[in-house]
mmCIF file of C-alpha atoms in Angstrom:
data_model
loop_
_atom_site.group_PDB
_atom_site.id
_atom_site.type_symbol
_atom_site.label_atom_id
_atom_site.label_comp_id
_atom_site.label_asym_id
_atom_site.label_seq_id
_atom_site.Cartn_x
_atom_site.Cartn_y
_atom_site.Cartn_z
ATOM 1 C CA UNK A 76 6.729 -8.743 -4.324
ATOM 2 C CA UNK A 77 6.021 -5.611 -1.747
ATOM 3 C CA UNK A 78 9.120 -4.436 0.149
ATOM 4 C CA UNK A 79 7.685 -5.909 2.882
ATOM 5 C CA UNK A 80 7.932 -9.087 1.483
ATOM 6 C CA UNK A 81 11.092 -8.433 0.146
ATOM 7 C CA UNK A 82 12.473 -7.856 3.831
ATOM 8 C CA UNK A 83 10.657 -10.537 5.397
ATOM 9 C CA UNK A 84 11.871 -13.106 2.130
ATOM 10 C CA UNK A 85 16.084 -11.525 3.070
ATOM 11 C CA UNK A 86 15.096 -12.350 7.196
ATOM 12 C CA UNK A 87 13.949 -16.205 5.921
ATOM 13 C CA UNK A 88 17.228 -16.785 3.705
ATOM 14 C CA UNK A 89 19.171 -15.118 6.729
ATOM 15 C CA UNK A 90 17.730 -18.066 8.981
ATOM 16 C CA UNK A 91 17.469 -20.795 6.867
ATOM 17 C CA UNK A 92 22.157 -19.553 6.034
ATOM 18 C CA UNK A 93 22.465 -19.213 9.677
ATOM 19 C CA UNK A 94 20.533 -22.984 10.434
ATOM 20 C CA UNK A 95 23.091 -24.290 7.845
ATOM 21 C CA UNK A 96 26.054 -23.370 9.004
ATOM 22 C CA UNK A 97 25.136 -23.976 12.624
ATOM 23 C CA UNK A 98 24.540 -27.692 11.779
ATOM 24 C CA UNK A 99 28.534 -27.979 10.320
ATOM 25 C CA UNK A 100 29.155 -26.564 13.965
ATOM 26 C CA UNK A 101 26.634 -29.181 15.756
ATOM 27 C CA UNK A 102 28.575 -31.875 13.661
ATOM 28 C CA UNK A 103 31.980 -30.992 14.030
ATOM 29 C CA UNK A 104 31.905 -30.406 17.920
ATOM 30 C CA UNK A 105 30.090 -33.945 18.364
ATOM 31 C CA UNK A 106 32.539 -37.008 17.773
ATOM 32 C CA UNK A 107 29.650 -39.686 17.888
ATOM 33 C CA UNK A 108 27.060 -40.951 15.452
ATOM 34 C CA UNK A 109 24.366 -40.923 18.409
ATOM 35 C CA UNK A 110 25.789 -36.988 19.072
ATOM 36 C CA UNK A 111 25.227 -36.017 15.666
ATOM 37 C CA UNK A 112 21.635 -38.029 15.972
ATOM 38 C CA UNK A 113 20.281 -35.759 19.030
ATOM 39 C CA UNK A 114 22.181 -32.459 17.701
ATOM 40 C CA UNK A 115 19.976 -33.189 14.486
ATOM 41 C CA UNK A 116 16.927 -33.851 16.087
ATOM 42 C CA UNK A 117 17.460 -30.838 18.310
ATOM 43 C CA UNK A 118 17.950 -28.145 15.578
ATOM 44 C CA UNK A 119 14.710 -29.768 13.890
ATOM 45 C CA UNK A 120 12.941 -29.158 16.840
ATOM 46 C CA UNK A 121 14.373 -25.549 17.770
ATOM 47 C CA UNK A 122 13.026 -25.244 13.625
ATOM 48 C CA UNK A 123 10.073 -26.215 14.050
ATOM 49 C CA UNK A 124 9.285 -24.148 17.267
ATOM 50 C CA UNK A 125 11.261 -21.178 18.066
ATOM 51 C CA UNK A 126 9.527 -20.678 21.103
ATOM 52 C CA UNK A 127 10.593 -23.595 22.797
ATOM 53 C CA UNK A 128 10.447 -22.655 26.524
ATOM 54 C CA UNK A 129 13.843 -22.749 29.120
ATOM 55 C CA UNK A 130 12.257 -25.398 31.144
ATOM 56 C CA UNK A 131 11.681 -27.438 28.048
ATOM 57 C CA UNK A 132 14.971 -26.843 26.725
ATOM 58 C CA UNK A 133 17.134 -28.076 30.208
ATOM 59 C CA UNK A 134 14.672 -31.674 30.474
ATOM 60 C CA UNK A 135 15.970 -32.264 26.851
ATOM 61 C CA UNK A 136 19.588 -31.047 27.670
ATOM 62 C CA UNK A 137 19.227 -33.575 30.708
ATOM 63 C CA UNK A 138 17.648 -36.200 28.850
ATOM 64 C CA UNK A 139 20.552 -35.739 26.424
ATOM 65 C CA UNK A 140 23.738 -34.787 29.029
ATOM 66 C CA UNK A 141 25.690 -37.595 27.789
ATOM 67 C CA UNK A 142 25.781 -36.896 24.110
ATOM 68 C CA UNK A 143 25.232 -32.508 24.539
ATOM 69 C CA UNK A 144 28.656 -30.925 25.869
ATOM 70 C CA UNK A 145 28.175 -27.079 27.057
ATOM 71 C CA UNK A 146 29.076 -25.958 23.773
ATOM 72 C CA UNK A 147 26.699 -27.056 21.904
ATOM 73 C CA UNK A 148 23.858 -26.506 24.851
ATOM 74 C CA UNK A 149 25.655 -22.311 23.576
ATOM 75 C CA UNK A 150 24.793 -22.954 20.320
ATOM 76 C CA UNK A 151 21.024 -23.853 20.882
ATOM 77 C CA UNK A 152 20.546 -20.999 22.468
ATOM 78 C CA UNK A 153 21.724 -18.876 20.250
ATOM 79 C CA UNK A 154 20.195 -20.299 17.364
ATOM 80 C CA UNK A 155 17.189 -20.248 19.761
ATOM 81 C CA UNK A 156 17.826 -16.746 20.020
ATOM 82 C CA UNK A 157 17.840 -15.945 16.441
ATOM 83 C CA UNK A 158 14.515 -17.618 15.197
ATOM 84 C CA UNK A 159 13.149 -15.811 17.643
ATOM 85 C CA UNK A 160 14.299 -12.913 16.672
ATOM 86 C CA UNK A 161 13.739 -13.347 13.016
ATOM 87 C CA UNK A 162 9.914 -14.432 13.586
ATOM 88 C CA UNK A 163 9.557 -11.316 15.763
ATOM 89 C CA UNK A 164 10.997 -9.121 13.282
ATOM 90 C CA UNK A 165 8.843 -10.978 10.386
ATOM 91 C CA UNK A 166 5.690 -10.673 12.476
ATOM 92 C CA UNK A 167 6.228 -6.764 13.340
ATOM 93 C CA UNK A 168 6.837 -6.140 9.314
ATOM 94 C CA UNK A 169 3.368 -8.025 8.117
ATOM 95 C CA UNK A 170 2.127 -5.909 10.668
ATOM 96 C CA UNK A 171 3.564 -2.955 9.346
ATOM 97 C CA UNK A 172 1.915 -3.580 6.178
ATOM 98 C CA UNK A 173 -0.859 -0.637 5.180
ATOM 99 C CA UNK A 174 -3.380 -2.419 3.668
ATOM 100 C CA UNK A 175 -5.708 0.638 1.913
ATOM 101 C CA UNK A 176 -9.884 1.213 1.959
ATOM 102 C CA UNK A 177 -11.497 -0.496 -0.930
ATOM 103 C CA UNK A 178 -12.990 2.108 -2.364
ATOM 104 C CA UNK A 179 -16.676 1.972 -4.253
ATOM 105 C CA UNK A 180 -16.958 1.833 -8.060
ATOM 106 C CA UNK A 181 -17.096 4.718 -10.314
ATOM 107 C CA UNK A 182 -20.937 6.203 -10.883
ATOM 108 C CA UNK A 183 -21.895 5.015 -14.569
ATOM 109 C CA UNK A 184 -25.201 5.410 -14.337
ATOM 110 C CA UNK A 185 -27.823 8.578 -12.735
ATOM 111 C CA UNK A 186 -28.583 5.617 -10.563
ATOM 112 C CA UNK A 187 -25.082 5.218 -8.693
ATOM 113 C CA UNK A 188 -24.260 9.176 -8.744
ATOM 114 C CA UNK A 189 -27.464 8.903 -6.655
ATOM 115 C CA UNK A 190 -26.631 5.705 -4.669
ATOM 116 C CA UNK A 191 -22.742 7.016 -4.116
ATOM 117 C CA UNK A 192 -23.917 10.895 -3.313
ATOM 118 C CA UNK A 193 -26.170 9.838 -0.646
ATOM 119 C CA UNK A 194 -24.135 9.192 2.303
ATOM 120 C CA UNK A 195 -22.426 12.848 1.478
ATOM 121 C CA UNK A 196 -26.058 14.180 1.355
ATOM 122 C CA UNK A 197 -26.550 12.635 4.600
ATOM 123 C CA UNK A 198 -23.591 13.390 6.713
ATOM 124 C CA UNK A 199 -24.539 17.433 4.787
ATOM 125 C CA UNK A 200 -21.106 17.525 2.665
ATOM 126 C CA UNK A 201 -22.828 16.960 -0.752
ATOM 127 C CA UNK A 202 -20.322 19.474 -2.394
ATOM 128 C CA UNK A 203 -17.583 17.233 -1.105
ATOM 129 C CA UNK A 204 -18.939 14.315 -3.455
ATOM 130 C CA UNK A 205 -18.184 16.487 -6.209
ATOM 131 C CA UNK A 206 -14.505 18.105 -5.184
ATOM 132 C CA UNK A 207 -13.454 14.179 -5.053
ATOM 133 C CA UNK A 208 -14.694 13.713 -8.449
ATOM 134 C CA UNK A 209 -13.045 16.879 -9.311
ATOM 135 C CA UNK A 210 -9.770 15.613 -8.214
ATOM 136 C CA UNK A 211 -10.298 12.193 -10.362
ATOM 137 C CA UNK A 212 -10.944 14.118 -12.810
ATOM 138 C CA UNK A 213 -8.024 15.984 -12.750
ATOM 139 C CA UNK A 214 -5.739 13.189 -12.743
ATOM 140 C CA UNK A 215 -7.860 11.968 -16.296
ATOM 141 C CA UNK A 216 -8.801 8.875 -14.129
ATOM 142 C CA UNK A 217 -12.944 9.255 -13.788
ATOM 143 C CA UNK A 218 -14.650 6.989 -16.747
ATOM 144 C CA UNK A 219 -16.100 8.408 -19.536
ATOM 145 C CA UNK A 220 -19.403 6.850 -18.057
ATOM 146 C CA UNK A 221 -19.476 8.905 -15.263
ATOM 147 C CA UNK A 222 -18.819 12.089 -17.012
ATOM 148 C CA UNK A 223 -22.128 11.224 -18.959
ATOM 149 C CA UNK A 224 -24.111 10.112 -15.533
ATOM 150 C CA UNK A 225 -22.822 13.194 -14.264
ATOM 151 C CA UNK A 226 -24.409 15.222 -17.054
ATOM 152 C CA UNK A 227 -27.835 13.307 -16.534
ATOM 153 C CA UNK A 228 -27.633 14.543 -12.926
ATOM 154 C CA UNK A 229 -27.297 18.032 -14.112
ATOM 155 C CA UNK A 230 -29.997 17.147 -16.943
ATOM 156 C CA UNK A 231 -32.596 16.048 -13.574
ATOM 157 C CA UNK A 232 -31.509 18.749 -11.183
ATOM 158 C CA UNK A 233 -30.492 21.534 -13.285
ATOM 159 C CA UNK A 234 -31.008 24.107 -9.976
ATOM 160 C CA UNK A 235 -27.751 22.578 -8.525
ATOM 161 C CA UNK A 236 -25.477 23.793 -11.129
ATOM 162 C CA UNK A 237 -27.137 26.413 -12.335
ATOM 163 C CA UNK A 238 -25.052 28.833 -11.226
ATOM 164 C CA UNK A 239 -22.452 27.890 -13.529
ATOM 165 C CA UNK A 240 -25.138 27.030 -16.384
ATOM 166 C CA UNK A 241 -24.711 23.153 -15.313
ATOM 167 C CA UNK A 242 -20.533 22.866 -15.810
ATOM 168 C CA UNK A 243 -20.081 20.835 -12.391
ATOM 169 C CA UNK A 244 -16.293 21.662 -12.595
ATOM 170 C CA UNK A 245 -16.300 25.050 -12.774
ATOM 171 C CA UNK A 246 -19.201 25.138 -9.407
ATOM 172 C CA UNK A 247 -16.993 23.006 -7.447
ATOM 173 C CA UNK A 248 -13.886 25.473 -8.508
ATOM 174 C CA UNK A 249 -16.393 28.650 -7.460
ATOM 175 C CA UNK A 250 -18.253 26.976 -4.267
ATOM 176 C CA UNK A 251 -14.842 26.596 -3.013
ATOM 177 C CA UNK A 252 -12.570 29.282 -3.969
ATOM 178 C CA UNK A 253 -10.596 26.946 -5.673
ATOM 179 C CA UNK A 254 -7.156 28.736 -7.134
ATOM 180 C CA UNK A 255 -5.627 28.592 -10.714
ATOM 181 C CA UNK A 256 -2.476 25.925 -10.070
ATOM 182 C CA UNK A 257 -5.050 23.639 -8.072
ATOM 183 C CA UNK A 258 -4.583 21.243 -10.753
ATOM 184 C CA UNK A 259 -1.255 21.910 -10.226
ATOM 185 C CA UNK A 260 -1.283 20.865 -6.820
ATOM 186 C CA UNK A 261 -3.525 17.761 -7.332
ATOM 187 C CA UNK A 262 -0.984 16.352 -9.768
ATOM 188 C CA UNK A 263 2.351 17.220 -7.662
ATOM 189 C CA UNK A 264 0.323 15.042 -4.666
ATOM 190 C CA UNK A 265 -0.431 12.471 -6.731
ATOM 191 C CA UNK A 266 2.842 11.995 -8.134
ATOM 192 C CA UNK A 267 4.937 11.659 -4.937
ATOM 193 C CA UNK A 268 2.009 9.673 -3.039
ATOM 194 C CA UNK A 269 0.880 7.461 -5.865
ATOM 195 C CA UNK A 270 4.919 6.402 -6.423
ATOM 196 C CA UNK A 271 5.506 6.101 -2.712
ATOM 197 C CA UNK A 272 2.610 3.584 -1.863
ATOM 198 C CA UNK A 273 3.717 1.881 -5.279
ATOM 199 C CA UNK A 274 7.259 1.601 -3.500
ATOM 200 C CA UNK A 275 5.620 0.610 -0.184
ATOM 201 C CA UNK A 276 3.661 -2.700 -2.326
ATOM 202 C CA UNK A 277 0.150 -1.252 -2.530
ATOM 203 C CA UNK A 278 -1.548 0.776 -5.005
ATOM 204 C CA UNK A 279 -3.044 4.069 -4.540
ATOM 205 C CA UNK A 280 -6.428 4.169 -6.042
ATOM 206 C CA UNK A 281 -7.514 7.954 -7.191
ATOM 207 C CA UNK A 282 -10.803 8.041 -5.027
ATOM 208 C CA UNK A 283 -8.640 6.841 -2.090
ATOM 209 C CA UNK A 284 -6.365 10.100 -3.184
ATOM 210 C CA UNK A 285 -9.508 12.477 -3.773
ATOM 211 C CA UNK A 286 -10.520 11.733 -0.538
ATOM 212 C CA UNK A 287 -7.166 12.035 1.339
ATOM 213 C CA UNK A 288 -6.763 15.764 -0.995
ATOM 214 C CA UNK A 289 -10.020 16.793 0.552
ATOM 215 C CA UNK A 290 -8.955 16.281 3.799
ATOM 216 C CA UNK A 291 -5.555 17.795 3.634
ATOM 217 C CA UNK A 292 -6.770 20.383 1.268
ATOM 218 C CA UNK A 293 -9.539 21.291 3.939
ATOM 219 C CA UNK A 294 -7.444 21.491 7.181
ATOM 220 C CA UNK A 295 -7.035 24.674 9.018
ATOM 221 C CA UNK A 296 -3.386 25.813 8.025
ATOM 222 C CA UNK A 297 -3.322 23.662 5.159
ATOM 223 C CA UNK A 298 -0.216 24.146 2.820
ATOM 224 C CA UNK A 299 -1.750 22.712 0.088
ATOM 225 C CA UNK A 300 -1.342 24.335 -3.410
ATOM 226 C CA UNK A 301 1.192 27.059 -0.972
ATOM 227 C CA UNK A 302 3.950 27.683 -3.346
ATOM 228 C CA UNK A 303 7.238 29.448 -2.163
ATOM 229 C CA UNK A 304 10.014 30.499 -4.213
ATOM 230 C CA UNK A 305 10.230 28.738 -7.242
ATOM 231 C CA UNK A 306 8.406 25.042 -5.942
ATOM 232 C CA UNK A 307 5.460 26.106 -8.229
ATOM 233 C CA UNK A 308 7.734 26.119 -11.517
ATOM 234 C CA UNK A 309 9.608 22.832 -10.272
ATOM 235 C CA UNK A 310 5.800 21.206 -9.468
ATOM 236 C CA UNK A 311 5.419 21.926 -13.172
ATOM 237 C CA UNK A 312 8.096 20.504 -14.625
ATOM 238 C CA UNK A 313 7.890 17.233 -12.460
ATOM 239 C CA UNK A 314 4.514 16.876 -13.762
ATOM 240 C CA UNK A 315 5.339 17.068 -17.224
ATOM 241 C CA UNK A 316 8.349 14.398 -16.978
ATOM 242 C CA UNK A 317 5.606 12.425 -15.240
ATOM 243 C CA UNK A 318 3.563 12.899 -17.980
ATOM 244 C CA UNK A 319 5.246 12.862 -20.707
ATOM 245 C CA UNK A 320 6.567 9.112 -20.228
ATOM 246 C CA UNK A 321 2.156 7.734 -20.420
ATOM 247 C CA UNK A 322 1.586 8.650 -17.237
#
């Protein structure tokens, strides 16, 4: 259950304690059997639609002004009040609720590194493709069938990586100037993002990541893999603990 859910689930038992102990009150202010009767119906109905209109409400409080004293016309109200207010409240958090991309499957074949690399090819960001992979690959997320696709690309268009005698890792690291604790930085991001959205009831997949790293890695000003002080040597140690216990 998201936290979310968890909220919304605390808002539903505060409304269904609160109906409860507003019906003792509706019973014990009304000395009648036919009291009780129309006090019952009328918390059903307020139940049933918290949105029940002020016009609405006084024809039934007329219908009913020999069995309803003022009191207990108070107490619908407020108890009015307060499903409203707990629907609203529920409504605003499913809002609230970040529901992520779905992301395509990983290349396993020459076939889908072409068929995935073709809208980067397109929108002429091909090397982009390949610093997302890089960033999977980091994290020791991308299959072991797309490492061997990959290698078929470089086997068909050995010009692309030639520069780096076909390593695909170590071009994306020289086409963009990448720095030694980039790894570094890929992991410390993943840790605190991938535990957060875990936190927040939704699951961070690693393209979704690779994608997001690009962009923040990318922006002018960027403060991405920035170290000051000692935050390098504490990134390092958080990513071991992380690591260490099968992460």
């Amino acid at each position: 259950m998201t936290f979310l859910q968890r909220t919304f689930t605390s808002l539903v038992h505060a409304h269904a304690g609160r109906t409860q102990g507003q019906a003792t009150s509706f019973a014990a202010l009304s000395g009648q059997s036919c009291r009780r009767s129309f006090c019952a119906w009328l918390r059903h109905y307020c139940t049933k639609s918290a949105t029940t209109s002020l016009p609405l409400l006084a024809a039934l409080v007329t219908k009913g002004k020999h069995m309803l004293n003022l009191r207990v016309l108070f107490l619908a109200f407020a108890f009015i009040g307060f499903s409203v207010e707990a629907i609203e409240k529920g409504n605003q958090l499913n809002q609230e609720q970040y529901i992520p991309p779905v992301m395509p499957e990983y290349p396993e074949s020459y076939s889908d590194v072409m068929t995935t690399l073709a809208p980067y090819y397109q929108a002429e960001r091909p090397l982009d493709y390949f610093f997302e992979l890089y960033v999977i690959s980091t994290l020791n997320k991308l299959p072991k069938e797309t490492e061997v696709a990959l290698k078929e690309f470089n086997d068909k268009h050995p010009s692309f990586f030639e520069s780096t005698n076909g390593d695909w890792k170590s071009y994306v690291k020289k086409q963009l100037h990448l720095s030694n604790t980039i790894e570094v930085a890929i992991w410390e991001l993943w840790i605190r993002n991938s535990i957060n959205a875990e936190n927040n009831g939704w699951e961070y997949h690693p393209w979704h990541y690779a994608r997001n790293f690009l962009d923040n890695y990318s922006v002018e000003g960027s403060k991405v893999d920035i170290w000051e002080d000692n935050s390098l040597e504490l990134a390092k140690q958080r990513i071991l603990e992380y690591r260490a216990n099968g992460n």
